[in-house]
mmCIF file of C-alpha atoms and ligand atoms in Angstrom:
data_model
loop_
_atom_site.group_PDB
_atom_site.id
_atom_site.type_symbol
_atom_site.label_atom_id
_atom_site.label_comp_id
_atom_site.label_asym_id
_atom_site.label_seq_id
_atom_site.Cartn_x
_atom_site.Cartn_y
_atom_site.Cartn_z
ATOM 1 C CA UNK T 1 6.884 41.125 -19.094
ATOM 2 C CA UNK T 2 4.597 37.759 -18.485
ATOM 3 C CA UNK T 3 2.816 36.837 -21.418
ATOM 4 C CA UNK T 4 -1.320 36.087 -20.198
ATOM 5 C CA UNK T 5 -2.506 33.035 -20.674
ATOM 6 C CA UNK T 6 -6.456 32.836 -20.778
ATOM 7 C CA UNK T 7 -7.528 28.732 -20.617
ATOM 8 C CA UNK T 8 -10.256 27.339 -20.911
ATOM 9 C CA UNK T 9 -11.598 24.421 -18.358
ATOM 10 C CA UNK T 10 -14.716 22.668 -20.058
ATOM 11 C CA UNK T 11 -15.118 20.437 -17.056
ATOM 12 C CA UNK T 12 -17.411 17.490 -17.567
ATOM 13 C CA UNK T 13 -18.815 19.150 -20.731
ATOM 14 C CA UNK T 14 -18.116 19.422 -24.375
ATOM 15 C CA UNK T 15 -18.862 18.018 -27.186
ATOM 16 C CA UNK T 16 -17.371 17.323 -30.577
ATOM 17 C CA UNK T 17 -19.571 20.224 -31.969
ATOM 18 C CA UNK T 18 -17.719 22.530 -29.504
ATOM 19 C CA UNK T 19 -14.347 21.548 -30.489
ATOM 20 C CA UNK T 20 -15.683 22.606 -34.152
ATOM 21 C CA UNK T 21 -16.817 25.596 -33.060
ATOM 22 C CA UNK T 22 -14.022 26.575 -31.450
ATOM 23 C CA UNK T 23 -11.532 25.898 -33.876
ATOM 24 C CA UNK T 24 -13.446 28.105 -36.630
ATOM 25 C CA UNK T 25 -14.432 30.805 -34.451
ATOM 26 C CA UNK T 26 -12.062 31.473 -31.234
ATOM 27 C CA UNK T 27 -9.819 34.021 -31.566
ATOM 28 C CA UNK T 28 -6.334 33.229 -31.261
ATOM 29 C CA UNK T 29 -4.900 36.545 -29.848
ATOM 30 C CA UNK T 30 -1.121 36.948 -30.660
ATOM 31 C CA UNK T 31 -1.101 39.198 -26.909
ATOM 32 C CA UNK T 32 -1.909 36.059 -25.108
ATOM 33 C CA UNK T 33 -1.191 32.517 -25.388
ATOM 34 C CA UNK T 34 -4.667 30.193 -25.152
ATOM 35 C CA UNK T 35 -4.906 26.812 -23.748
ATOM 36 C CA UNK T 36 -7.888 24.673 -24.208
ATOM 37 C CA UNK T 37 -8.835 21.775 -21.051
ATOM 38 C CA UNK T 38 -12.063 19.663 -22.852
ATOM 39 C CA UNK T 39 -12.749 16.518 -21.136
ATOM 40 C CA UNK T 40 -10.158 13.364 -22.115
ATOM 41 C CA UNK T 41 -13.282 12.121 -24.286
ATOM 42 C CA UNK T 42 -12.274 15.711 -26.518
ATOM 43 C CA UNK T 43 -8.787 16.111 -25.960
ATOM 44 C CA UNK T 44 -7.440 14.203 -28.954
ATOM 45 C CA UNK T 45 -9.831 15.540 -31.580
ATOM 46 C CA UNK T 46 -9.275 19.215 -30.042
ATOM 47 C CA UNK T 47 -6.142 19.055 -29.897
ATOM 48 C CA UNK T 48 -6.048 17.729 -33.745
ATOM 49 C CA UNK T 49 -8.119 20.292 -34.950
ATOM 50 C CA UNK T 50 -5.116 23.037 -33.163
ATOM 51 C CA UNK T 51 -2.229 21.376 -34.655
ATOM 52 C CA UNK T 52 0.146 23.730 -35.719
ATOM 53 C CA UNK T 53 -1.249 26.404 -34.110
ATOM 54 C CA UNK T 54 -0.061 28.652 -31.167
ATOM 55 C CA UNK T 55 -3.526 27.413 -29.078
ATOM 56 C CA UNK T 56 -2.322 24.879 -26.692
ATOM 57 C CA UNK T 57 -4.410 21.900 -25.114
ATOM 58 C CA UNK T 58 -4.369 20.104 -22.300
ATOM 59 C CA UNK T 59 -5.348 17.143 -19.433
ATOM 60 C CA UNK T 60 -7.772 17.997 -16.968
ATOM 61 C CA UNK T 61 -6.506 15.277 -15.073
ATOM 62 C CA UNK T 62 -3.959 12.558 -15.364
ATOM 63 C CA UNK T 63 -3.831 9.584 -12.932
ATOM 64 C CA UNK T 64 -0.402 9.094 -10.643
ATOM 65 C CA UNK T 65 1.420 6.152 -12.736
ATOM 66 C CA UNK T 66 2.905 5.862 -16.421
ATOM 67 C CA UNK T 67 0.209 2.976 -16.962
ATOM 68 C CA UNK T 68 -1.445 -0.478 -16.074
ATOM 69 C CA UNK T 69 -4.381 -1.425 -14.104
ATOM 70 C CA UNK T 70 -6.181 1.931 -13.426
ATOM 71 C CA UNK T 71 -9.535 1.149 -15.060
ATOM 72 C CA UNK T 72 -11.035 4.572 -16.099
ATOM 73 C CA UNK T 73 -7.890 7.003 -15.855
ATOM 74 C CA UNK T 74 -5.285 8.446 -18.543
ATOM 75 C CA UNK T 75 -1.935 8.905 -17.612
ATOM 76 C CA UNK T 76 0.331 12.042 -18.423
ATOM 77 C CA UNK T 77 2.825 10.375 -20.962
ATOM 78 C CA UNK T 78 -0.759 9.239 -22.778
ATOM 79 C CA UNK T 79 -1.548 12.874 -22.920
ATOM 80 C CA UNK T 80 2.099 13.482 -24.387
ATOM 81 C CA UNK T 81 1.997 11.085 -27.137
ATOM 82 C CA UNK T 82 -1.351 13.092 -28.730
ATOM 83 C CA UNK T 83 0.463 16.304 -28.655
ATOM 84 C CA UNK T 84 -1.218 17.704 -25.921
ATOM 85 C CA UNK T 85 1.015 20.049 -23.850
ATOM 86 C CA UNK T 86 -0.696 20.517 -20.401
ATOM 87 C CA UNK T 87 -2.357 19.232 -17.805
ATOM 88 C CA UNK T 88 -4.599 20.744 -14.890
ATOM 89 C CA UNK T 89 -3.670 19.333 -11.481
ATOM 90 C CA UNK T 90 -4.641 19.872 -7.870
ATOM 91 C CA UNK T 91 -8.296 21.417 -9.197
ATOM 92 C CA UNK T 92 -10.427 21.867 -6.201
ATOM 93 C CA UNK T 93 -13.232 20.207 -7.971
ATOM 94 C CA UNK T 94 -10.793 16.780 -8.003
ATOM 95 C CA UNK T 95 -9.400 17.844 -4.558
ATOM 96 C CA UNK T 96 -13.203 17.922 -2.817
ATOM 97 C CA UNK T 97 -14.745 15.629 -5.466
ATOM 98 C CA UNK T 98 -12.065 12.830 -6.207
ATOM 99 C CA UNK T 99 -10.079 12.793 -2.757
ATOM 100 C CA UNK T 100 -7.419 14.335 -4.556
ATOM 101 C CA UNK T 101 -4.846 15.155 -1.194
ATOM 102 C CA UNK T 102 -2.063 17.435 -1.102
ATOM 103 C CA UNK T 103 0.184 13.867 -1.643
ATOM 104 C CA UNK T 104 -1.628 13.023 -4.612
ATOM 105 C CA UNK T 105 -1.838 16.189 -6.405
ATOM 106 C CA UNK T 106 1.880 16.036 -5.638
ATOM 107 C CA UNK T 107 2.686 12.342 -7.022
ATOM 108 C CA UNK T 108 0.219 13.795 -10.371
ATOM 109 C CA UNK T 109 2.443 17.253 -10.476
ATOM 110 C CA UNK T 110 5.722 14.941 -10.597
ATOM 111 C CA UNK T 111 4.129 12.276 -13.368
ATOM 112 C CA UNK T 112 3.026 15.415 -15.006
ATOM 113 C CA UNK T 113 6.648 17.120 -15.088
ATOM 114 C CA UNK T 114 8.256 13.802 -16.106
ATOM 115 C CA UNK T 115 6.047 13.520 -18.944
ATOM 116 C CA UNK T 116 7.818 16.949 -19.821
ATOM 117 C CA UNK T 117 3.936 18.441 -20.295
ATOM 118 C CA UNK T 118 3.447 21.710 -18.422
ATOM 119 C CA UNK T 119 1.334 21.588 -15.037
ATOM 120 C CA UNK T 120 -1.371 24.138 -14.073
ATOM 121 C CA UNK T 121 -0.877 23.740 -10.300
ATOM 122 C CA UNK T 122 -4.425 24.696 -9.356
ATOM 123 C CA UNK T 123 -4.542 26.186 -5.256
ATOM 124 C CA UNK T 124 -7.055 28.119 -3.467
ATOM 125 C CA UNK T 125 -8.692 28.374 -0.155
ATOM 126 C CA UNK T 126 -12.266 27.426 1.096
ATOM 127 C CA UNK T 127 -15.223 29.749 2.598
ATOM 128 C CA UNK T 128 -14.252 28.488 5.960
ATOM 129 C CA UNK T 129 -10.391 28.922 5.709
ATOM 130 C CA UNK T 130 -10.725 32.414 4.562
ATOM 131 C CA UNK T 131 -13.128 33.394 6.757
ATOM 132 C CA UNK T 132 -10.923 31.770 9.794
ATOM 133 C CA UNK T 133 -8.158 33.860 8.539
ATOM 134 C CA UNK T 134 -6.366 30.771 6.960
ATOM 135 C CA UNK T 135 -5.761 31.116 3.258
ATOM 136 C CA UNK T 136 -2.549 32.191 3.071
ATOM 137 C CA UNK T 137 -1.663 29.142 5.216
ATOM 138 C CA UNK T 138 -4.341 26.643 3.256
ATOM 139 C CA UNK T 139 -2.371 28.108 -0.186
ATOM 140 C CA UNK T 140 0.995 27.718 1.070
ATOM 141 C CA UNK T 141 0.284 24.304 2.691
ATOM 142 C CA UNK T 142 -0.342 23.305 -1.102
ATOM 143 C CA UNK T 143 2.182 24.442 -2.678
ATOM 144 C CA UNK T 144 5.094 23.115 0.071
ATOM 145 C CA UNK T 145 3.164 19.623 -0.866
ATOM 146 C CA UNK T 146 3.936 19.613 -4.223
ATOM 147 C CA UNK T 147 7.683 22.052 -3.731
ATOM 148 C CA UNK T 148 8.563 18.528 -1.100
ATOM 149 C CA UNK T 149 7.916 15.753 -4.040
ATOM 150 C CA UNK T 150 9.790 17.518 -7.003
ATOM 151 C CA UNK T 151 13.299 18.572 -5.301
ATOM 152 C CA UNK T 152 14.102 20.392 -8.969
ATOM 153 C CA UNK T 153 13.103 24.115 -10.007
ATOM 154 C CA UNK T 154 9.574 23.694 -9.370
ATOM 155 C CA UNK T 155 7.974 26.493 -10.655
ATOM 156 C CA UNK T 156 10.205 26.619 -13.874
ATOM 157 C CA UNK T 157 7.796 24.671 -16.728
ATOM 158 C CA UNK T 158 5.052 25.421 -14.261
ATOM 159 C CA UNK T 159 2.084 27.520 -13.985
ATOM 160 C CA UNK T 160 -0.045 28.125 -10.777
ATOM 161 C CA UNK T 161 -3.656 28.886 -11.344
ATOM 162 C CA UNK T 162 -4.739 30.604 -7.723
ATOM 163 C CA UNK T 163 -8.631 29.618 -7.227
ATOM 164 C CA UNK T 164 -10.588 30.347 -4.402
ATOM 165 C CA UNK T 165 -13.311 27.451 -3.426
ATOM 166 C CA UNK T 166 -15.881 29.776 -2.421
ATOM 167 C CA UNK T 167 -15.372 31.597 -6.044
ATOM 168 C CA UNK T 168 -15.425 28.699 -8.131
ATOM 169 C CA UNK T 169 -18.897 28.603 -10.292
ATOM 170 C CA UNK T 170 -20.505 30.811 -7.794
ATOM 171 C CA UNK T 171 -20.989 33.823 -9.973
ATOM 172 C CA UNK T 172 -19.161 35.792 -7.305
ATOM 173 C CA UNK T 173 -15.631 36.098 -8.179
ATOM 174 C CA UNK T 174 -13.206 37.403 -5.813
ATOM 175 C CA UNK T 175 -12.848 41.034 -5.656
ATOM 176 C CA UNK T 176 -9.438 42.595 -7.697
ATOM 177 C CA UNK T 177 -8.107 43.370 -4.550
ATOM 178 C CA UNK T 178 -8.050 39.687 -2.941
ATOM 179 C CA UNK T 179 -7.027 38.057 -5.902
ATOM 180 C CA UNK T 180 -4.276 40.436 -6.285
ATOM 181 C CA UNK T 181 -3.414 40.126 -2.892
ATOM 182 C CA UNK T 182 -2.998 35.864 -2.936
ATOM 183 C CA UNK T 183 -0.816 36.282 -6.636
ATOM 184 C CA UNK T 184 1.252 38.976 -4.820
ATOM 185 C CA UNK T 185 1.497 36.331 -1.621
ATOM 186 C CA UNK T 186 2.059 33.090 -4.135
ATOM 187 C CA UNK T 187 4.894 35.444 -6.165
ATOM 188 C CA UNK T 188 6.513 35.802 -2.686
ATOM 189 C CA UNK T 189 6.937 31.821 -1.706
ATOM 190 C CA UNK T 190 7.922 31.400 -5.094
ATOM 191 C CA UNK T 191 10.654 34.181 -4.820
ATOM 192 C CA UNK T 192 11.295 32.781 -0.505
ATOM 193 C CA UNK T 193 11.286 29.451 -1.641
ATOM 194 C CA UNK T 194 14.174 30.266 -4.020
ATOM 195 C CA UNK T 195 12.127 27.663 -6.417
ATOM 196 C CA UNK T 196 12.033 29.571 -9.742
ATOM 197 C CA UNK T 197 11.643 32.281 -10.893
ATOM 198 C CA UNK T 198 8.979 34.332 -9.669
ATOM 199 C CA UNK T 199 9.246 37.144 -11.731
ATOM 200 C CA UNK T 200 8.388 35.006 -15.177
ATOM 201 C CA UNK T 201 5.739 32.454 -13.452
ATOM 202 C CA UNK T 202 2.945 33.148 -14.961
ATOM 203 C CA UNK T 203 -0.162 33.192 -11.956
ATOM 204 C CA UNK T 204 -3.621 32.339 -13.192
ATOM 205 C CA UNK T 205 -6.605 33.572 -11.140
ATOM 206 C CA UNK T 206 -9.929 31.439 -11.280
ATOM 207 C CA UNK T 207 -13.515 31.592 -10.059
ATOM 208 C CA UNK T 208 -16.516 33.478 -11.784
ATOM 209 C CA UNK T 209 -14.358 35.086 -14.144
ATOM 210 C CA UNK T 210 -16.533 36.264 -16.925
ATOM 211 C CA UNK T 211 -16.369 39.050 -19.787
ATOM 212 C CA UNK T 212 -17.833 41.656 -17.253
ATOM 213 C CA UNK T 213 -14.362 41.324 -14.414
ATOM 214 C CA UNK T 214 -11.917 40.311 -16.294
ATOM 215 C CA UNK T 215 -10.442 43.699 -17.339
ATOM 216 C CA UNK T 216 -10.728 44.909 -13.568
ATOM 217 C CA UNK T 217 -8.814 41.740 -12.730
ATOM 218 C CA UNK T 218 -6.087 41.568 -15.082
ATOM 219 C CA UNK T 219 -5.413 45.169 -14.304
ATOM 220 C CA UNK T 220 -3.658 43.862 -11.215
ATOM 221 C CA UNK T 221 -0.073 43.582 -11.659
ATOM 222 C CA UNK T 222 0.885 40.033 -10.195
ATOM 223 C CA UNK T 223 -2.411 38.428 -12.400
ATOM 224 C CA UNK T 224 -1.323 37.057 -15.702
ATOM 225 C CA UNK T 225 -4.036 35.648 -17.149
ATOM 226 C CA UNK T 226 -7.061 33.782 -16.013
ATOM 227 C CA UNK T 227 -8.402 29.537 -15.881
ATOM 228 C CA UNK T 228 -12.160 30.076 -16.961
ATOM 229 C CA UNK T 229 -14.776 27.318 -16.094
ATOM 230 C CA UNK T 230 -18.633 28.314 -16.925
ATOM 231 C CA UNK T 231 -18.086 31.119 -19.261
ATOM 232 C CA UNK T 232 -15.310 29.205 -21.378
ATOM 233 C CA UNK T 233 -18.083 27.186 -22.690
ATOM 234 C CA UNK T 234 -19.663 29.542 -24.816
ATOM 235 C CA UNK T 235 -17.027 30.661 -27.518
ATOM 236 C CA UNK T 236 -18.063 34.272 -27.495
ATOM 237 C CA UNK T 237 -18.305 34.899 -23.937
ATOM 238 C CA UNK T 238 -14.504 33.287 -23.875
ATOM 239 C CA UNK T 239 -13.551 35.606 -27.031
ATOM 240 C CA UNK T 240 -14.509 38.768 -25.358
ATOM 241 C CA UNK T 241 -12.790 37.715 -22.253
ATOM 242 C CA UNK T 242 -9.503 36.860 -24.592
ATOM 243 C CA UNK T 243 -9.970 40.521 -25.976
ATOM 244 C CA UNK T 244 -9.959 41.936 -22.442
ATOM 245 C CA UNK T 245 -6.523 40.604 -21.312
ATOM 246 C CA UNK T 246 -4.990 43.036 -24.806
ATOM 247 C CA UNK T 247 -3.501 46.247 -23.302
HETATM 248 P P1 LIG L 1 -15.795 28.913 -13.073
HETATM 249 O O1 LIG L 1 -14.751 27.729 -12.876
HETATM 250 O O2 LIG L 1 -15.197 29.908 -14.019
HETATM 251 O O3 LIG L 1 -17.033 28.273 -13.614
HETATM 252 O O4 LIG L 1 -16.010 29.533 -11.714
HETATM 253 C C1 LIG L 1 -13.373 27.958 -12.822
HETATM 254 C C2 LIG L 1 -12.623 26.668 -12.606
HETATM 255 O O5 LIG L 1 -13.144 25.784 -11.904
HETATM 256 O O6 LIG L 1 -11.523 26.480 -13.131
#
């Protein structure tokens, strides 16, 4: 049995009055384990204020080197030494955005590992690759990148977070069906690849999840939880959805 996860991805907003709020009014489900991504400007003081509690935080992006001349970045050991445990990598925002290739996302997944924090591989397809019949091959080509550059059990302290571009922020999430369709497709490589083990990863779906889908969607049997953007920011739209992952 796969414990959810429900995180939250604040993107480029925050504040310290959100942290507050959300460490004296989030719910912190014993059913499901709850990460927290604020921007790097937030991350220490978030993660302060959950300190010795079972809410995790984490990196929305760490640069490819331990340190030195990388004017504006944080590094994943950085994020280590604060007591952070996570970090996002591969998000399609930093992949379209930020130039963030599949050999990039793979040098951050391996800084990220040796750091000994916990990745969130984040992979999904565009409009145009799903509607030319290529996400399973868009989705697998990401995942090979980052299974070439870390020859150890990659999917072991790893969690994938399956994101389609064309749901991402869109208010149109993908249908139960599709989603469930890609986890039961990324389960598969995992098991085929012979690269951990696919029964316990835990696969995150992400894109316009809100407190109205995400029952329908976690009802699906290879979803485990769910990386919220949008509705994460408000702490009772990200409560309700915590709620809806309890069985
Ligand atoms: P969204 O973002 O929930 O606003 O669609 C999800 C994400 O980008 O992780």
């Amino acid at each position: 049995m796969r414990k959810p996860v429900i995180a939250a991805n604040w993107k480029m907003n925050g504040s310290a009055e959100l942290c507050e709020r959300f460490a004296s009014t989030m719910v912190r489900p014993e059913y499901a384990d709850v990460w927290l991504f604020p921007s790097s400007l937030h991350l220490a003081k978030l993660t302060e204020l959950f300190r010795g509690s079972d809410v995790a935080t984490g990196a929305q992006n760490v640069w490819t080197d331990v340190s030195g001349a990388y004017t504006g970045e944080i590094s994943a050991s950085m994020v280590a030494r604060i007591h952070a445990e996570l970090a996002l990598v591969g998000h399609s925002e930093r992949r379209a955005t930020f130039g963030d290739s599949d050999a990039i996302v793979a040098k951050k997944f391996k800084i990220i590992m040796e750091a000994e924090l916990i990745p969130v591989l984040c992979v999904g397809e565009t409009l145009e690759e799903r509607e030319s019949e290529m996400a399973h091959l868009a989705v697998q080509r990401q995942l090979h990148a980052v299974e070439a550059a870390w020859d150890r059990s990659v999917y072991s302290h790893s969690v994938i977070a399956y994101e389609p571009v064309w749901a991402i922020g869109t208010g149109k999430a993908a249908t139960a069906a599709i989603a469930q369709e890609m986890h039961a497709l990324i389960r598969e490589h995992v098991r085929m690849q012979g690269s951990g083990d696919a029964d316990a990863l835990r696969i995150l779906y992400g894109g316009s999840v809100k407190p109205e889908n995400a029952r329908e969607l976690i009802a699906e049997s290879d979803i485990d939880g769910f990386l919220v953007g949008g509705a994460s920011l408000d702490v009772d739209d990200f409560n309700r959805i915590c709620e809806s992952v309890k069985n």
